[in-house]
XYZ file of C-alpha atoms in Angstrom:
316
model
C -36.508 28.385 -69.031
C -35.119 30.756 -66.480
C -36.272 31.004 -62.922
C -36.166 33.936 -60.612
C -35.487 33.757 -56.943
C -38.346 34.480 -54.640
C -38.661 38.117 -53.799
C -38.574 37.353 -50.051
C -35.021 35.857 -50.420
C -33.395 38.266 -52.840
C -34.941 41.422 -51.509
C -32.652 43.271 -49.081
C -33.749 43.447 -45.496
C -35.146 46.700 -44.302
C -32.548 48.995 -42.826
C -34.206 48.855 -39.393
C -33.992 45.008 -39.312
C -30.237 45.028 -40.092
C -29.624 47.481 -37.273
C -31.673 45.411 -34.800
C -30.136 42.018 -35.700
C -27.069 42.329 -33.341
C -29.371 43.515 -30.574
C -31.617 40.476 -31.020
C -28.584 38.165 -30.949
C -27.368 39.737 -27.722
C -30.828 39.379 -26.192
C -30.948 35.707 -27.246
C -27.498 35.034 -25.796
C -28.445 36.799 -22.578
C -31.614 34.715 -22.265
C -29.628 31.484 -22.832
C -27.060 32.536 -20.262
C -29.760 33.474 -17.739
C -31.502 30.109 -18.246
C -28.197 28.258 -17.730
C -27.437 30.146 -14.515
C -30.994 29.561 -13.281
C -30.598 25.800 -13.754
C -27.123 25.785 -12.183
C -28.016 27.969 -9.212
C -29.430 25.175 -6.954
C -26.260 23.132 -7.345
C -24.062 26.194 -6.908
C -25.982 27.121 -3.757
C -25.518 23.636 -2.266
C -21.846 23.618 -3.307
C -21.256 27.012 -1.741
C -23.076 26.284 1.524
C -21.906 22.747 2.213
C -18.506 22.519 0.465
C -16.896 25.861 -0.328
C -17.943 27.710 2.836
C -16.813 24.901 5.236
C -13.544 24.621 3.322
C -12.849 28.340 3.694
C -13.856 28.183 7.368
C -11.500 25.235 7.910
C -8.606 27.127 6.326
C -9.418 30.160 8.490
C -9.490 27.984 11.628
C -6.109 26.462 10.699
C -4.544 29.902 11.216
C -5.605 29.942 14.883
C -4.743 28.118 18.077
C -8.099 27.000 19.420
C -9.391 24.387 21.831
C -13.000 24.927 20.790
C -13.708 26.751 24.037
C -12.887 30.341 24.887
C -11.126 32.889 22.656
C -8.893 31.930 19.766
C -5.332 33.115 19.220
C -4.191 34.030 15.707
C -0.861 32.310 15.012
C -0.607 32.551 11.226
C 1.000 29.527 9.574
C 2.567 28.087 12.755
C 0.265 25.038 12.581
C 1.546 24.267 9.086
C 5.150 24.646 10.224
C 4.538 22.265 13.129
C 2.695 19.802 10.885
C 5.606 19.320 8.490
C 7.831 18.358 11.455
C 5.247 16.026 12.985
C 6.315 12.356 12.741
C 2.792 11.106 13.463
C 1.429 13.146 10.550
C 3.954 11.602 8.148
C 3.200 8.135 9.519
C -0.517 8.749 8.987
C 0.204 9.969 5.439
C 2.248 6.829 4.723
C -0.447 4.577 6.193
C -3.124 6.290 4.088
C -1.038 5.884 0.940
C -0.396 2.192 1.659
C -4.082 1.668 2.380
C -5.029 3.292 -0.964
C -2.388 1.328 -2.906
C -3.666 -1.965 -1.483
C -7.420 -1.475 -1.448
C -7.997 0.299 -4.779
C -6.275 -2.149 -7.201
C -7.497 -5.259 -5.368
C -11.081 -3.946 -5.274
C -10.985 -3.160 -8.991
C -9.578 -6.546 -9.995
C -12.016 -8.523 -7.838
C -14.948 -6.309 -8.859
C -14.135 -6.823 -12.543
C -13.779 -10.563 -11.983
C -17.200 -10.818 -10.352
C -18.756 -8.620 -13.054
C -17.323 -10.835 -15.797
C -18.556 -13.956 -14.003
C -22.178 -12.820 -13.725
C -22.402 -10.806 -16.950
C -24.372 -13.571 -18.647
C -27.862 -15.064 -18.414
C -27.876 -17.267 -15.330
C -30.219 -18.278 -12.547
C -29.873 -16.221 -9.372
C -27.970 -13.401 -11.077
C -29.946 -10.687 -9.287
C -29.451 -12.400 -5.925
C -25.679 -12.599 -6.479
C -25.519 -8.916 -7.381
C -27.421 -8.085 -4.201
C -25.160 -10.252 -2.030
C -22.028 -8.573 -3.359
C -23.485 -5.055 -3.179
C -24.996 -5.192 0.320
C -21.681 -4.599 2.217
C -21.208 -1.320 0.318
C -24.475 0.152 1.598
C -24.126 -1.053 5.196
C -22.808 1.442 7.727
C -19.038 1.383 8.120
C -19.465 1.117 11.908
C -21.506 -2.082 11.533
C -18.916 -3.476 9.128
C -16.110 -2.649 11.563
C -17.929 -4.261 14.521
C -18.342 -7.420 12.446
C -14.654 -7.164 11.545
C -13.653 -7.040 15.219
C -15.523 -10.312 15.734
C -14.048 -11.963 12.640
C -10.441 -10.858 13.266
C -10.337 -11.149 17.056
C -6.997 -12.701 18.015
C -8.395 -15.026 20.683
C -11.935 -15.961 19.682
C -12.182 -14.632 16.116
C -13.507 -16.750 13.271
C -10.370 -16.484 11.143
C -7.939 -17.541 13.866
C -10.215 -20.406 14.914
C -10.187 -21.699 11.348
C -6.407 -21.315 11.144
C -5.868 -23.146 14.441
C -8.318 -25.827 13.349
C -6.123 -26.358 10.291
C -3.057 -26.722 12.519
C -1.686 -23.217 11.824
C -0.797 -20.395 14.192
C -3.274 -17.583 14.646
C -2.471 -14.147 13.217
C -1.962 -11.236 15.681
C -4.625 -9.053 14.056
C -4.708 -6.481 16.877
C -1.266 -6.622 18.515
C 0.849 -6.468 15.358
C 0.945 -3.520 12.971
C 1.089 -5.613 9.788
C -1.757 -7.835 10.964
C -3.883 -4.830 11.917
C -3.330 -3.176 8.521
C -4.092 -6.482 6.789
C -7.411 -6.830 8.635
C -8.273 -3.240 7.716
C -7.492 -3.814 4.039
C -9.432 -7.091 3.891
C -12.544 -5.558 5.441
C -12.352 -2.496 3.183
C -11.877 -4.567 0.016
C -14.882 -6.679 0.975
C -17.059 -3.564 1.183
C -15.790 -2.066 -2.109
C -16.088 -5.120 -4.387
C -19.854 -4.725 -4.798
C -19.656 -1.124 -5.972
C -16.868 -1.903 -8.453
C -18.897 -4.876 -9.709
C -21.986 -2.750 -10.381
C -20.031 -0.051 -12.231
C -18.100 -2.626 -14.271
C -21.339 -4.447 -15.130
C -22.702 -1.211 -16.593
C -19.485 -0.797 -18.562
C -19.550 -4.392 -19.841
C -23.126 -4.084 -21.030
C -22.241 -0.954 -23.017
C -19.598 -2.806 -25.076
C -21.019 -3.617 -28.537
C -21.310 -7.387 -28.978
C -20.060 -6.971 -32.567
C -16.572 -6.228 -31.270
C -16.438 -9.427 -29.218
C -17.936 -11.515 -32.026
C -15.443 -10.105 -34.543
C -12.546 -10.873 -32.200
C -13.875 -14.413 -31.665
C -14.172 -14.955 -35.426
C -10.532 -13.883 -35.749
C -9.595 -16.687 -33.379
C -9.184 -14.679 -30.174
C -9.709 -16.717 -27.031
C -11.302 -15.540 -23.789
C -8.085 -14.197 -22.319
C -7.154 -12.409 -25.579
C -10.615 -10.843 -25.856
C -10.404 -9.732 -22.231
C -6.925 -8.237 -22.613
C -7.232 -6.588 -26.033
C -10.944 -5.757 -26.308
C -12.738 -5.629 -22.961
C -10.110 -4.036 -20.725
C -9.243 -1.197 -23.182
C -12.927 -0.411 -23.723
C -13.451 -0.332 -19.954
C -10.684 2.214 -19.475
C -13.015 5.201 -18.766
C -14.824 3.078 -16.170
C -11.521 2.075 -14.570
C -10.332 5.696 -14.436
C -13.555 6.711 -12.705
C -13.224 3.906 -10.140
C -9.553 4.673 -9.453
C -10.187 8.366 -8.832
C -13.188 7.626 -6.625
C -11.304 4.882 -4.765
C -8.328 7.126 -3.995
C -10.597 9.897 -2.725
C -12.490 7.427 -0.507
C -9.212 6.007 0.805
C -8.068 9.446 1.953
C -11.432 9.954 3.687
C -11.611 6.593 5.491
C -12.531 7.014 9.156
C -15.317 4.877 10.618
C -13.855 1.448 9.811
C -10.405 2.442 11.109
C -11.752 4.130 14.229
C -13.864 1.131 15.293
C -11.729 -1.761 14.009
C -8.213 -0.738 15.078
C -8.498 2.737 16.623
C -5.371 3.666 14.656
C -3.265 1.127 16.570
C -1.291 -0.692 17.633
C 0.798 2.407 18.215
C 0.297 4.438 15.050
C 0.421 1.425 12.723
C -3.025 2.072 11.214
C -3.385 5.775 11.963
C -4.913 7.544 8.934
C -5.009 11.239 8.120
C -8.670 11.631 9.052
C -8.424 9.616 12.282
C -5.352 11.665 13.262
C -7.249 14.891 12.574
C -10.118 13.637 14.740
C -7.737 12.694 17.573
C -6.086 16.132 17.494
C -9.369 18.010 17.221
C -11.532 16.183 19.766
C -9.172 14.219 22.028
C -6.262 16.678 22.297
C -8.626 19.686 21.823
C -6.323 21.253 19.195
C -8.931 22.206 16.646
C -6.714 24.644 14.763
C -4.121 21.908 14.254
C -6.827 19.412 13.238
C -8.108 21.935 10.671
C -4.560 22.168 9.311
C -4.490 18.385 8.776
C -7.849 18.642 7.009
C -6.619 21.386 4.661
C -3.451 19.456 3.769
C -5.477 16.275 3.190
C -7.777 18.185 0.843
C -4.808 19.545 -1.096
C -3.281 16.058 -1.361
C -6.505 14.647 -2.794
C -6.841 17.567 -5.230
C -3.246 17.217 -6.457
C -3.441 13.414 -6.847
C -6.743 13.663 -8.719
C -5.452 16.396 -11.042
C -2.264 14.447 -11.802
C -4.236 11.291 -12.550
C -6.676 13.069 -14.890
C -3.797 14.806 -16.655
C -1.987 11.504 -17.184
C -5.124 9.879 -18.539
C -5.737 12.753 -20.968
C -2.148 12.514 -22.192
C -2.514 8.746 -22.683
C -5.784 9.173 -24.600
C -4.206 11.881 -26.769
C -1.290 9.552 -27.635
C -3.722 6.827 -28.653
């Protein structure tokens, strides 16, 4: 028995419909594009007003010699030329790099350790998460004031404990290494909670079948951590590294209150140096130049890191 296709399928479309089909597709694509732009427009407006426009204004200001009062003088790229011969700028760049190299890895390792420790049913788990996370949401100024009390050379808690144990106190304020160490310790303390929360989310997204299969194959805790958990947490780690580096290049309040960039320039950071030039020395054009170069450094470091991670993922 033979069957015939329905007339609605086999019958050719009217000539008018074939001519209008491309027009309908274009209208549909235009409507989709318009809907996408309508949904993106609030974010684009905020980005343009509060990020792109200030960035362009900062670059424009960096081409002038300005004290913030009176008329400006256009000097072209003289601020950039002076900046590359400025020893304090290079010292601030080195200090910022050292600060990032010390705080980011230590925060990640300790945050992962805490996340692994409390990623199980236990009494008081929520309280522990809150205790670790609270320093991250407290104002950096408050954290730094507490740090000045803890790391005070004469009456600070740490030196009292060290002297009570028969050891010499550490010159937290008068020595450059001690001042940087106090800055790193305080910063790591504030960052552990955030890393812990992000790693906890990553740990809870790992399928339990993977860990159970590895355990059935005889893998111990350390082997499961090294060959199963850490590789699966790689996207989380990349996110935390990029965010940590960006935050390190933007650090200001803790440095300004805890050490003031001293002793000397031992803890001077790029942002604190820009503030000192812009508001203490009243060289706002030069301070804008430091801000532009800092932005470019962050952009280049972030792009290089993402590119390396993409290459690594492609090789795998």
